[in-house]
GROMACS .gro file of C-alpha atoms in nm:
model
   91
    1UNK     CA    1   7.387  11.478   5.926
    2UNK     CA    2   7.616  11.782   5.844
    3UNK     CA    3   7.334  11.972   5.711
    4UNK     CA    4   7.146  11.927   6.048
    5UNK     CA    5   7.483  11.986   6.294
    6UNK     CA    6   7.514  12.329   6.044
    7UNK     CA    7   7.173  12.458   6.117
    8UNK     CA    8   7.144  12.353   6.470
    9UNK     CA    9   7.466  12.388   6.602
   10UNK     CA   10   7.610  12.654   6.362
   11UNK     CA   11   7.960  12.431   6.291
   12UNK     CA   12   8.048  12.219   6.016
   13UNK     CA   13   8.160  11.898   6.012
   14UNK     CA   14   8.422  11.929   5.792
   15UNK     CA   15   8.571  12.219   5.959
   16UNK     CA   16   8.661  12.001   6.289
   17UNK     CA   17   8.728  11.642   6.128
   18UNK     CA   18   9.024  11.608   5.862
   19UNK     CA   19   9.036  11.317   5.636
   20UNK     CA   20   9.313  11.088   5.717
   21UNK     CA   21   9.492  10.731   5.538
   22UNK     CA   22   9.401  10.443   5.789
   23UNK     CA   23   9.486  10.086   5.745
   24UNK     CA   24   9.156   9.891   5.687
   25UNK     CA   25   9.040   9.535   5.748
   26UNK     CA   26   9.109   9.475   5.382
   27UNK     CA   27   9.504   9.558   5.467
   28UNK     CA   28   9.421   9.911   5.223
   29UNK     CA   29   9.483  10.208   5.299
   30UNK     CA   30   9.171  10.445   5.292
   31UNK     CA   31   9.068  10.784   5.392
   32UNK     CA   32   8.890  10.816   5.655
   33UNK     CA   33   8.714  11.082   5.859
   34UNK     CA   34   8.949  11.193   6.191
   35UNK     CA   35   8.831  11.401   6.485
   36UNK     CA   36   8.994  11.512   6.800
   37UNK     CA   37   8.861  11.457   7.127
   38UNK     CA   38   8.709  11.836   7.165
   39UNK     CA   39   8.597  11.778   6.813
   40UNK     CA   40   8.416  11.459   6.863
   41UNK     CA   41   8.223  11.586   7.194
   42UNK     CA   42   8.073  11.825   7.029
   43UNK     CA   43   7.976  11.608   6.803
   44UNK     CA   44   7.842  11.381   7.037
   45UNK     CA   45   7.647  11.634   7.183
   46UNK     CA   46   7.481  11.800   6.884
   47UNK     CA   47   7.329  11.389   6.805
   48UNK     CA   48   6.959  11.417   6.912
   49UNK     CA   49   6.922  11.006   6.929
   50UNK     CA   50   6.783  10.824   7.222
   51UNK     CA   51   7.075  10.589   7.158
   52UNK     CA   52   7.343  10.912   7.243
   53UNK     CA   53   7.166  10.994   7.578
   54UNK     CA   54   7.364  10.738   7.798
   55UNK     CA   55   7.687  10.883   7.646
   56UNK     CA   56   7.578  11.178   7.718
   57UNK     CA   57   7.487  11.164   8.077
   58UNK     CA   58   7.792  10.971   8.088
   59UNK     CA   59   7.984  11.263   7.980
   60UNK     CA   60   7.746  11.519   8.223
   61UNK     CA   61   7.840  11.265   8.537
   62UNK     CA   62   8.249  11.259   8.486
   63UNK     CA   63   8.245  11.650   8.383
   64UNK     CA   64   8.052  11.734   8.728
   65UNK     CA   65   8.267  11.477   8.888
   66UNK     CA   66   8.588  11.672   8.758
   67UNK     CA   67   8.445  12.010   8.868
   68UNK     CA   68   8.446  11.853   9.185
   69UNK     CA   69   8.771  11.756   9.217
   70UNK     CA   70   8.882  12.129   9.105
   71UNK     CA   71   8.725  12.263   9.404
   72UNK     CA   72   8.826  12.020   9.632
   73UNK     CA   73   9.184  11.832   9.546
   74UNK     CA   74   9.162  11.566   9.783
   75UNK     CA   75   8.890  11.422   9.604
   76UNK     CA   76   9.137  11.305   9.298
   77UNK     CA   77   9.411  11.198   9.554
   78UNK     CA   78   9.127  10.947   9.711
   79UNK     CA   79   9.060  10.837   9.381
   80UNK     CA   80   9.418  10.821   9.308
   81UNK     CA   81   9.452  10.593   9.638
   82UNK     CA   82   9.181  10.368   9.523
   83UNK     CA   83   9.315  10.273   9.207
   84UNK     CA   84   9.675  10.225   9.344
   85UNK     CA   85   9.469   9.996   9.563
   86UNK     CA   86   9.359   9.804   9.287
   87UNK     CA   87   9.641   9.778   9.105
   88UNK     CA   88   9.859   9.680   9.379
   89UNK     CA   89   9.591   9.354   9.413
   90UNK     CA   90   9.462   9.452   9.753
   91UNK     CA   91   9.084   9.503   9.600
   0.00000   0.00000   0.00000
C-alpha cells in the first residue's frame, strides 16, 4: 500500500505515521504504527476500496455539515440544544 499512496497521492506513509510501544492482547509491549487524525484522513481518502466509500461519504456529509454551521452559527447552537435535550432525558 505505501508504494501505491506514494505514486498516487505523492506522500509517504512513513512520513505521517510514527511507530509507537502499545500494550497488546498478549500483555507485550509492541511497536506499532501511530497516526494523527489529519494523518489518518488522508489516509482514508487516498484507499480506493468499495469498503472505504461509506467512510468516506461519511466524512463528505459531517465536513459539508460543518461548513454549514461556519456560515450560519445558530445551526451548532440547535444542535447543541438537541443534545442537551438528550442528555437531560427529555428525548
Amino acid at each position: 500500500m505505501t508504494v501505491r499512496v506514494y505514486e498516487e497521492d505523492g506522500f509517504e506513509l512513513s512520513t505521517i505515521c510514527r511507530q509507537l510501544k502499545m500494550k497488546a492482547s498478549d500483555g507485550k509491549m509492541r511497536v506499532t504504527d501511530a497516526a494523527d487524525t489529519k494523518a489518518l484522513l488522508r489516509i482514508i481518502q487516498s484507499i480506493s476500496s468499495p469498503k472505504a466509500e461509506p467512510f468516506k461519504q461519511w466524512l463528505a456529509k459531517v465536513g459539508y455539515e460543518r461548513m454549514q454551521e461556519i456560515a450560519d452559527p445558530e445551526q451548532s447552537l440547535d444542535r447543541f440544544n438537541g443534545y442537551l435535550y438528550l442528555l437531560l432525558g427529555y428525548g
